[in-house]
PDB file of C-alpha atoms in Angstrom:
ATOM      1  CA  UNK A 116     -17.108  16.875 -41.423  1.00  0.00           C
ATOM      2  CA  UNK A 117     -18.210  19.744 -39.217  1.00  0.00           C
ATOM      3  CA  UNK A 118     -16.861  21.501 -36.141  1.00  0.00           C
ATOM      4  CA  UNK A 119     -19.640  23.287 -34.232  1.00  0.00           C
ATOM      5  CA  UNK A 120     -18.444  25.810 -31.625  1.00  0.00           C
ATOM      6  CA  UNK A 121     -15.611  23.531 -30.515  1.00  0.00           C
ATOM      7  CA  UNK A 122     -13.489  24.609 -27.538  1.00  0.00           C
ATOM      8  CA  UNK A 123     -10.676  22.614 -25.961  1.00  0.00           C
ATOM      9  CA  UNK A 124      -8.042  22.911 -23.251  1.00  0.00           C
ATOM     10  CA  UNK A 125      -5.294  20.434 -22.381  1.00  0.00           C
ATOM     11  CA  UNK A 126      -4.995  21.591 -18.776  1.00  0.00           C
ATOM     12  CA  UNK A 127      -8.538  22.712 -18.056  1.00  0.00           C
ATOM     13  CA  UNK A 128      -7.394  26.335 -17.879  1.00  0.00           C
ATOM     14  CA  UNK A 129      -5.897  27.770 -21.058  1.00  0.00           C
ATOM     15  CA  UNK A 130      -8.091  27.257 -24.131  1.00  0.00           C
ATOM     16  CA  UNK A 131      -6.133  25.978 -27.117  1.00  0.00           C
ATOM     17  CA  UNK A 132      -9.250  26.167 -29.320  1.00  0.00           C
ATOM     18  CA  UNK A 133     -12.106  28.567 -28.675  1.00  0.00           C
ATOM     19  CA  UNK A 134     -15.510  28.214 -30.362  1.00  0.00           C
ATOM     20  CA  UNK A 135     -14.073  26.932 -33.654  1.00  0.00           C
ATOM     21  CA  UNK A 136     -16.684  26.270 -36.348  1.00  0.00           C
ATOM     22  CA  UNK A 137     -16.266  25.076 -39.936  1.00  0.00           C
ATOM     23  CA  UNK A 138     -17.796  22.641 -42.385  1.00  0.00           C
ATOM     24  CA  UNK A 139     -15.742  20.553 -44.825  1.00  0.00           C
ATOM     25  CA  UNK A 140     -17.346  18.826 -47.782  1.00  0.00           C
ATOM     26  CA  UNK A 141     -16.460  15.389 -49.226  1.00  0.00           C
ATOM     27  CA  UNK A 142     -13.269  15.458 -51.278  1.00  0.00           C
ATOM     28  CA  UNK A 143     -12.270  18.942 -50.115  1.00  0.00           C
ATOM     29  CA  UNK A 144      -8.618  19.733 -49.470  1.00  0.00           C
ATOM     30  CA  UNK A 145      -8.137  21.922 -46.401  1.00  0.00           C
ATOM     31  CA  UNK A 146      -4.818  23.442 -45.327  1.00  0.00           C
ATOM     32  CA  UNK A 147      -4.238  24.475 -41.718  1.00  0.00           C
ATOM     33  CA  UNK A 148      -1.645  27.224 -41.294  1.00  0.00           C
ATOM     34  CA  UNK A 149      -0.519  29.313 -38.358  1.00  0.00           C
ATOM     35  CA  UNK A 150       2.331  29.893 -35.973  1.00  0.00           C
ATOM     36  CA  UNK A 151       3.536  27.227 -33.533  1.00  0.00           C
ATOM     37  CA  UNK A 152       0.972  26.701 -30.773  1.00  0.00           C
ATOM     38  CA  UNK A 153      -1.874  28.282 -32.737  1.00  0.00           C
ATOM     39  CA  UNK A 154      -4.046  25.139 -32.548  1.00  0.00           C
ATOM     40  CA  UNK A 155      -3.421  23.299 -35.840  1.00  0.00           C
ATOM     41  CA  UNK A 156      -2.332  20.003 -34.289  1.00  0.00           C
ATOM     42  CA  UNK A 157      -5.129  20.187 -31.722  1.00  0.00           C
ATOM     43  CA  UNK A 158      -7.722  20.200 -34.518  1.00  0.00           C
ATOM     44  CA  UNK A 159      -6.097  17.032 -35.888  1.00  0.00           C
ATOM     45  CA  UNK A 160      -6.017  15.436 -32.423  1.00  0.00           C
ATOM     46  CA  UNK A 161      -9.740  16.057 -31.994  1.00  0.00           C
ATOM     47  CA  UNK A 162     -10.608  14.667 -35.439  1.00  0.00           C
ATOM     48  CA  UNK A 163      -8.736  11.468 -34.522  1.00  0.00           C
ATOM     49  CA  UNK A 164     -10.393  11.432 -31.085  1.00  0.00           C
ATOM     50  CA  UNK A 165      -7.114  11.406 -29.243  1.00  0.00           C
ATOM     51  CA  UNK A 166      -9.082  13.890 -27.131  1.00  0.00           C
ATOM     52  CA  UNK A 167     -12.724  14.964 -26.955  1.00  0.00           C
ATOM     53  CA  UNK A 168     -13.778  18.629 -27.073  1.00  0.00           C
ATOM     54  CA  UNK A 169     -14.655  20.403 -23.839  1.00  0.00           C
ATOM     55  CA  UNK A 170     -17.487  22.202 -25.592  1.00  0.00           C
ATOM     56  CA  UNK A 171     -19.237  21.872 -28.945  1.00  0.00           C
ATOM     57  CA  UNK A 172     -19.545  18.981 -31.388  1.00  0.00           C
ATOM     58  CA  UNK A 173     -17.503  17.335 -34.123  1.00  0.00           C
ATOM     59  CA  UNK A 174     -19.700  15.640 -36.713  1.00  0.00           C
ATOM     60  CA  UNK A 175     -18.928  13.193 -39.511  1.00  0.00           C
ATOM     61  CA  UNK A 176     -21.846  12.777 -41.915  1.00  0.00           C
ATOM     62  CA  UNK A 177     -23.997  14.445 -39.270  1.00  0.00           C
ATOM     63  CA  UNK A 178     -23.045  11.990 -36.496  1.00  0.00           C
ATOM     64  CA  UNK A 179     -21.183  13.129 -33.380  1.00  0.00           C
ATOM     65  CA  UNK A 180     -17.820  11.326 -33.469  1.00  0.00           C
ATOM     66  CA  UNK A 181     -18.254  10.448 -29.787  1.00  0.00           C
ATOM     67  CA  UNK A 182     -21.061   8.150 -30.922  1.00  0.00           C
ATOM     68  CA  UNK A 183     -18.882   6.422 -33.523  1.00  0.00           C
ATOM     69  CA  UNK A 184     -16.941   3.366 -32.393  1.00  0.00           C
ATOM     70  CA  UNK A 185     -13.232   4.168 -32.202  1.00  0.00           C
ATOM     71  CA  UNK A 186     -12.391   1.165 -34.400  1.00  0.00           C
ATOM     72  CA  UNK A 187     -14.765   2.431 -37.098  1.00  0.00           C
ATOM     73  CA  UNK A 188     -13.444   5.993 -36.839  1.00  0.00           C
ATOM     74  CA  UNK A 189      -9.825   4.889 -37.126  1.00  0.00           C
ATOM     75  CA  UNK A 190     -10.669   2.914 -40.276  1.00  0.00           C
ATOM     76  CA  UNK A 191     -12.031   6.082 -41.867  1.00  0.00           C
ATOM     77  CA  UNK A 192      -9.242   8.427 -40.791  1.00  0.00           C
ATOM     78  CA  UNK A 193      -5.552   8.050 -41.664  1.00  0.00           C
ATOM     79  CA  UNK A 194      -2.779  10.274 -40.372  1.00  0.00           C
ATOM     80  CA  UNK A 195       0.622  10.647 -41.975  1.00  0.00           C
ATOM     81  CA  UNK A 196       2.999  12.422 -39.632  1.00  0.00           C
ATOM     82  CA  UNK A 197       6.206  14.261 -40.413  1.00  0.00           C
ATOM     83  CA  UNK A 198       8.191  11.640 -38.525  1.00  0.00           C
ATOM     84  CA  UNK A 199       7.443   8.458 -40.451  1.00  0.00           C
ATOM     85  CA  UNK A 200       7.340   5.308 -38.318  1.00  0.00           C
ATOM     86  CA  UNK A 201       8.225   1.930 -39.797  1.00  0.00           C
ATOM     87  CA  UNK A 202       8.142  -1.347 -37.916  1.00  0.00           C
ATOM     88  CA  UNK A 203      10.867  -3.956 -37.657  1.00  0.00           C
ATOM     89  CA  UNK A 204      10.056  -6.333 -40.504  1.00  0.00           C
ATOM     90  CA  UNK A 205       9.956  -6.485 -44.297  1.00  0.00           C
ATOM     91  CA  UNK A 206       8.852  -3.631 -46.535  1.00  0.00           C
ATOM     92  CA  UNK A 207       5.995  -5.862 -47.698  1.00  0.00           C
ATOM     93  CA  UNK A 208       4.817  -6.228 -44.080  1.00  0.00           C
ATOM     94  CA  UNK A 209       5.159  -2.503 -43.407  1.00  0.00           C
ATOM     95  CA  UNK A 210       2.941  -1.574 -46.346  1.00  0.00           C
ATOM     96  CA  UNK A 211       0.433  -4.351 -45.621  1.00  0.00           C
ATOM     97  CA  UNK A 212       0.002  -3.029 -42.081  1.00  0.00           C
ATOM     98  CA  UNK A 213      -2.383  -0.462 -43.602  1.00  0.00           C
ATOM     99  CA  UNK A 214      -4.765  -3.318 -44.490  1.00  0.00           C
ATOM    100  CA  UNK A 215      -3.785  -6.708 -43.148  1.00  0.00           C
ATOM    101  CA  UNK A 216      -5.984  -8.587 -45.629  1.00  0.00           C
ATOM    102  CA  UNK A 217      -4.154  -7.134 -48.658  1.00  0.00           C
ATOM    103  CA  UNK A 218      -2.506  -9.631 -51.010  1.00  0.00           C
ATOM    104  CA  UNK A 219       1.115  -9.351 -52.173  1.00  0.00           C
ATOM    105  CA  UNK A 220      -0.141  -8.175 -55.555  1.00  0.00           C
ATOM    106  CA  UNK A 221      -2.237  -5.430 -53.972  1.00  0.00           C
ATOM    107  CA  UNK A 222       0.753  -4.267 -51.926  1.00  0.00           C
ATOM    108  CA  UNK A 223       2.966  -4.084 -55.023  1.00  0.00           C
ATOM    109  CA  UNK A 224       0.314  -2.314 -57.122  1.00  0.00           C
ATOM    110  CA  UNK A 225      -0.214   0.226 -54.353  1.00  0.00           C
ATOM    111  CA  UNK A 226       3.529   0.872 -54.110  1.00  0.00           C
ATOM    112  CA  UNK A 227       3.554   1.507 -57.860  1.00  0.00           C
ATOM    113  CA  UNK A 228       0.724   4.041 -57.509  1.00  0.00           C
ATOM    114  CA  UNK A 229       2.702   6.188 -55.065  1.00  0.00           C
ATOM    115  CA  UNK A 230       6.032   5.765 -56.923  1.00  0.00           C
ATOM    116  CA  UNK A 231       7.651   3.588 -54.254  1.00  0.00           C
ATOM    117  CA  UNK A 232       8.006   0.424 -56.375  1.00  0.00           C
ATOM    118  CA  UNK A 233      11.191   1.335 -58.268  1.00  0.00           C
ATOM    119  CA  UNK A 234      13.272   2.006 -55.179  1.00  0.00           C
ATOM    120  CA  UNK A 235      11.906  -1.088 -53.404  1.00  0.00           C
ATOM    121  CA  UNK A 236      12.824  -3.493 -56.209  1.00  0.00           C
ATOM    122  CA  UNK A 237      16.307  -1.941 -56.361  1.00  0.00           C
ATOM    123  CA  UNK A 238      16.990  -3.177 -52.808  1.00  0.00           C
ATOM    124  CA  UNK A 239      18.834  -6.484 -52.346  1.00  0.00           C
ATOM    125  CA  UNK A 240      15.695  -8.475 -51.489  1.00  0.00           C
ATOM    126  CA  UNK A 241      13.028  -6.184 -52.944  1.00  0.00           C
ATOM    127  CA  UNK A 242       9.800  -6.277 -50.929  1.00  0.00           C
ATOM    128  CA  UNK A 243      11.298  -8.912 -48.624  1.00  0.00           C
ATOM    129  CA  UNK A 244      14.066  -6.516 -47.561  1.00  0.00           C
ATOM    130  CA  UNK A 245      13.894  -6.177 -43.805  1.00  0.00           C
ATOM    131  CA  UNK A 246      14.114  -2.815 -42.091  1.00  0.00           C
ATOM    132  CA  UNK A 247      14.859  -2.072 -38.485  1.00  0.00           C
ATOM    133  CA  UNK A 248      12.363  -0.295 -36.260  1.00  0.00           C
ATOM    134  CA  UNK A 249      11.793   3.247 -37.573  1.00  0.00           C
ATOM    135  CA  UNK A 250      13.257   2.131 -40.916  1.00  0.00           C
ATOM    136  CA  UNK A 251      16.749   3.373 -40.130  1.00  0.00           C
ATOM    137  CA  UNK A 252      18.363   1.615 -43.088  1.00  0.00           C
ATOM    138  CA  UNK A 253      16.189   3.610 -45.514  1.00  0.00           C
ATOM    139  CA  UNK A 254      16.563   7.273 -46.401  1.00  0.00           C
ATOM    140  CA  UNK A 255      14.017   9.794 -45.125  1.00  0.00           C
ATOM    141  CA  UNK A 256      12.396  10.006 -48.555  1.00  0.00           C
ATOM    142  CA  UNK A 257      12.227   6.225 -48.935  1.00  0.00           C
ATOM    143  CA  UNK A 258      10.558   5.869 -45.533  1.00  0.00           C
ATOM    144  CA  UNK A 259       8.002   8.472 -46.535  1.00  0.00           C
ATOM    145  CA  UNK A 260       7.241   6.638 -49.791  1.00  0.00           C
ATOM    146  CA  UNK A 261       6.653   3.383 -47.875  1.00  0.00           C
ATOM    147  CA  UNK A 262       4.389   5.281 -45.480  1.00  0.00           C
ATOM    148  CA  UNK A 263       2.433   6.715 -48.428  1.00  0.00           C
ATOM    149  CA  UNK A 264       1.858   3.195 -49.773  1.00  0.00           C
ATOM    150  CA  UNK A 265       0.731   1.970 -46.334  1.00  0.00           C
ATOM    151  CA  UNK A 266      -1.721   4.862 -46.052  1.00  0.00           C
ATOM    152  CA  UNK A 267      -3.119   4.418 -49.567  1.00  0.00           C
ATOM    153  CA  UNK A 268      -3.733   0.677 -49.143  1.00  0.00           C
ATOM    154  CA  UNK A 269      -5.818   1.462 -46.045  1.00  0.00           C
ATOM    155  CA  UNK A 270      -8.131   3.478 -48.346  1.00  0.00           C
ATOM    156  CA  UNK A 271      -9.218   6.060 -45.733  1.00  0.00           C
ATOM    157  CA  UNK A 272     -12.078   8.499 -46.350  1.00  0.00           C
ATOM    158  CA  UNK A 273     -10.365  11.266 -44.394  1.00  0.00           C
ATOM    159  CA  UNK A 274      -6.649  11.925 -44.668  1.00  0.00           C
ATOM    160  CA  UNK A 275      -4.581  14.076 -42.333  1.00  0.00           C
ATOM    161  CA  UNK A 276      -1.132  14.989 -43.581  1.00  0.00           C
ATOM    162  CA  UNK A 277       1.516  16.661 -41.465  1.00  0.00           C
ATOM    163  CA  UNK A 278       3.578  17.934 -44.343  1.00  0.00           C
ATOM    164  CA  UNK A 279       6.949  16.274 -44.887  1.00  0.00           C
ATOM    165  CA  UNK A 280       9.573  18.998 -44.597  1.00  0.00           C
ATOM    166  CA  UNK A 281      12.724  16.968 -44.082  1.00  0.00           C
ATOM    167  CA  UNK A 282      15.629  17.606 -46.420  1.00  0.00           C
ATOM    168  CA  UNK A 283      15.562  14.986 -49.152  1.00  0.00           C
ATOM    169  CA  UNK A 284      17.095  14.858 -52.586  1.00  0.00           C
ATOM    170  CA  UNK A 285      15.269  16.615 -55.408  1.00  0.00           C
ATOM    171  CA  UNK A 286      14.368  13.418 -57.280  1.00  0.00           C
ATOM    172  CA  UNK A 287      12.808  11.786 -54.210  1.00  0.00           C
ATOM    173  CA  UNK A 288      10.993  15.000 -53.322  1.00  0.00           C
ATOM    174  CA  UNK A 289       9.384  15.051 -56.784  1.00  0.00           C
ATOM    175  CA  UNK A 290       8.299  11.416 -56.368  1.00  0.00           C
ATOM    176  CA  UNK A 291       6.974  12.186 -52.895  1.00  0.00           C
ATOM    177  CA  UNK A 292       4.896  15.110 -54.124  1.00  0.00           C
ATOM    178  CA  UNK A 293       3.462  12.969 -56.943  1.00  0.00           C
ATOM    179  CA  UNK A 294       2.678  10.214 -54.438  1.00  0.00           C
ATOM    180  CA  UNK A 295       0.964  12.676 -52.106  1.00  0.00           C
ATOM    181  CA  UNK A 296      -1.152  13.989 -54.974  1.00  0.00           C
ATOM    182  CA  UNK A 297      -2.233  10.428 -55.745  1.00  0.00           C
ATOM    183  CA  UNK A 298      -3.078   9.869 -52.092  1.00  0.00           C
ATOM    184  CA  UNK A 299      -5.165  13.049 -51.830  1.00  0.00           C
ATOM    185  CA  UNK A 300      -7.343  12.365 -54.883  1.00  0.00           C
ATOM    186  CA  UNK A 301     -11.004  11.971 -53.980  1.00  0.00           C
ATOM    187  CA  UNK A 302     -10.372  12.151 -50.238  1.00  0.00           C
ATOM    188  CA  UNK A 303     -11.355  14.739 -47.680  1.00  0.00           C
ATOM    189  CA  UNK A 304      -7.997  15.942 -46.444  1.00  0.00           C
ATOM    190  CA  UNK A 305      -6.459  18.198 -43.824  1.00  0.00           C
ATOM    191  CA  UNK A 306      -2.888  19.335 -44.433  1.00  0.00           C
ATOM    192  CA  UNK A 307      -0.877  20.940 -41.665  1.00  0.00           C
ATOM    193  CA  UNK A 308       1.239  23.260 -43.752  1.00  0.00           C
ATOM    194  CA  UNK A 309       4.694  24.483 -42.799  1.00  0.00           C
ATOM    195  CA  UNK A 310       5.905  25.488 -46.245  1.00  0.00           C
ATOM    196  CA  UNK A 311       3.107  27.639 -47.642  1.00  0.00           C
ATOM    197  CA  UNK A 312       4.349  27.140 -51.213  1.00  0.00           C
ATOM    198  CA  UNK A 313       3.108  23.526 -51.045  1.00  0.00           C
ATOM    199  CA  UNK A 314      -0.550  24.293 -50.309  1.00  0.00           C
ATOM    200  CA  UNK A 315      -1.381  26.902 -52.955  1.00  0.00           C
ATOM    201  CA  UNK A 316      -3.756  24.434 -54.651  1.00  0.00           C
ATOM    202  CA  UNK A 317      -5.754  23.715 -51.469  1.00  0.00           C
ATOM    203  CA  UNK A 318      -9.501  24.285 -51.862  1.00  0.00           C
ATOM    204  CA  UNK A 319      -9.501  26.319 -48.656  1.00  0.00           C
ATOM    205  CA  UNK A 320      -6.862  27.531 -46.239  1.00  0.00           C
ATOM    206  CA  UNK A 321      -7.695  28.082 -42.566  1.00  0.00           C
ATOM    207  CA  UNK A 322      -5.383  30.566 -40.855  1.00  0.00           C
ATOM    208  CA  UNK A 323      -5.360  29.813 -37.127  1.00  0.00           C
ATOM    209  CA  UNK A 324      -4.309  32.298 -34.469  1.00  0.00           C
ATOM    210  CA  UNK A 325      -4.736  31.886 -30.704  1.00  0.00           C
ATOM    211  CA  UNK A 326      -7.140  28.970 -31.108  1.00  0.00           C
ATOM    212  CA  UNK A 327      -9.433  30.676 -33.616  1.00  0.00           C
ATOM    213  CA  UNK A 328      -9.815  30.653 -37.399  1.00  0.00           C
ATOM    214  CA  UNK A 329      -9.022  34.246 -38.279  1.00  0.00           C
ATOM    215  CA  UNK A 330      -8.827  33.971 -42.078  1.00  0.00           C
ATOM    216  CA  UNK A 331     -10.314  31.530 -44.579  1.00  0.00           C
ATOM    217  CA  UNK A 332     -10.140  31.244 -48.352  1.00  0.00           C
ATOM    218  CA  UNK A 333      -7.997  29.891 -51.173  1.00  0.00           C
ATOM    219  CA  UNK A 334      -4.466  31.144 -51.837  1.00  0.00           C
ATOM    220  CA  UNK A 335      -5.473  33.876 -54.266  1.00  0.00           C
ATOM    221  CA  UNK A 336      -8.257  35.180 -52.019  1.00  0.00           C
ATOM    222  CA  UNK A 337      -6.019  35.343 -48.962  1.00  0.00           C
ATOM    223  CA  UNK A 338      -3.180  37.025 -50.847  1.00  0.00           C
ATOM    224  CA  UNK A 339      -5.614  39.749 -51.972  1.00  0.00           C
ATOM    225  CA  UNK A 340      -6.650  40.366 -48.345  1.00  0.00           C
ATOM    226  CA  UNK A 341      -3.035  41.230 -47.452  1.00  0.00           C
ATOM    227  CA  UNK A 342      -3.604  39.927 -43.928  1.00  0.00           C
ATOM    228  CA  UNK A 343      -1.855  37.328 -41.780  1.00  0.00           C
ATOM    229  CA  UNK A 344      -1.547  34.710 -44.544  1.00  0.00           C
ATOM    230  CA  UNK A 345      -0.168  37.285 -46.988  1.00  0.00           C
ATOM    231  CA  UNK A 346       2.506  38.366 -44.500  1.00  0.00           C
ATOM    232  CA  UNK A 347       3.452  34.757 -43.693  1.00  0.00           C
ATOM    233  CA  UNK A 348       3.728  33.848 -47.366  1.00  0.00           C
ATOM    234  CA  UNK A 349       5.817  36.928 -48.283  1.00  0.00           C
ATOM    235  CA  UNK A 350       8.089  36.302 -45.301  1.00  0.00           C
ATOM    236  CA  UNK A 351       8.694  32.682 -46.331  1.00  0.00           C
ATOM    237  CA  UNK A 352       9.204  33.674 -49.968  1.00  0.00           C
ATOM    238  CA  UNK A 353      11.863  36.242 -49.007  1.00  0.00           C
ATOM    239  CA  UNK A 354      13.623  33.703 -46.779  1.00  0.00           C
ATOM    240  CA  UNK A 355      13.558  31.098 -49.566  1.00  0.00           C
ATOM    241  CA  UNK A 356      14.972  33.645 -52.055  1.00  0.00           C
ATOM    242  CA  UNK A 357      17.775  34.607 -49.670  1.00  0.00           C
ATOM    243  CA  UNK A 358      18.707  30.955 -49.047  1.00  0.00           C
ATOM    244  CA  UNK A 359      18.701  30.302 -52.793  1.00  0.00           C
ATOM    245  CA  UNK A 360      21.065  33.230 -53.349  1.00  0.00           C
ATOM    246  CA  UNK A 361      23.444  31.965 -50.656  1.00  0.00           C
ATOM    247  CA  UNK A 362      23.506  28.456 -52.181  1.00  0.00           C
ATOM    248  CA  UNK A 363      24.074  29.774 -55.704  1.00  0.00           C
TER     249      UNK A 363
END
């Protein structure tokens, strides 16, 4: 995937992105970091073609995404948002929504791969357990595990992950992180990072400020620069240490 001098404005006046250029190679893991309003979500919106750029091009395998049928593009790109949405229906149906042709066996095997199976079979009706819209009868972590299974069964080439930051129990968080790792394997991925400690193993980190990529590199490279990323990371680390002291 490639962004070539991409600029975009929601209102036709203030540019949210300004001449952004980068190239991402197959299987690469890219983290997008920056303050609120910097342009991270806008990059994701453009990749998904919720909007088209005002200037420049976005290419997938050298083809302008405006020339790719939306149905085809949406099959290749999967987005997992912070706020997980489940439909009114069974857990089996919610996972299968990622690929409607999937068999029951494929659904169950996929749930196993992202560590959702054990909690599902512990429910009163297992995979036939019905959930209300938005999955209100499940915990936040359980909803996220179901969403991981639904995303994996769709088998997207490009994955966009708005990092899950909700407070969940330690056990579920460990399962969720293992499930996410499984999901990311072999896929080109963009991770909108809120907790910088979770993206230290990204291949590259794009630091976005005022609609521009101002720093780029892996965690170690950016920490050595002692720039914006370094200051953000140290600030979060200090805050985390202070909260840990208060709890203990």
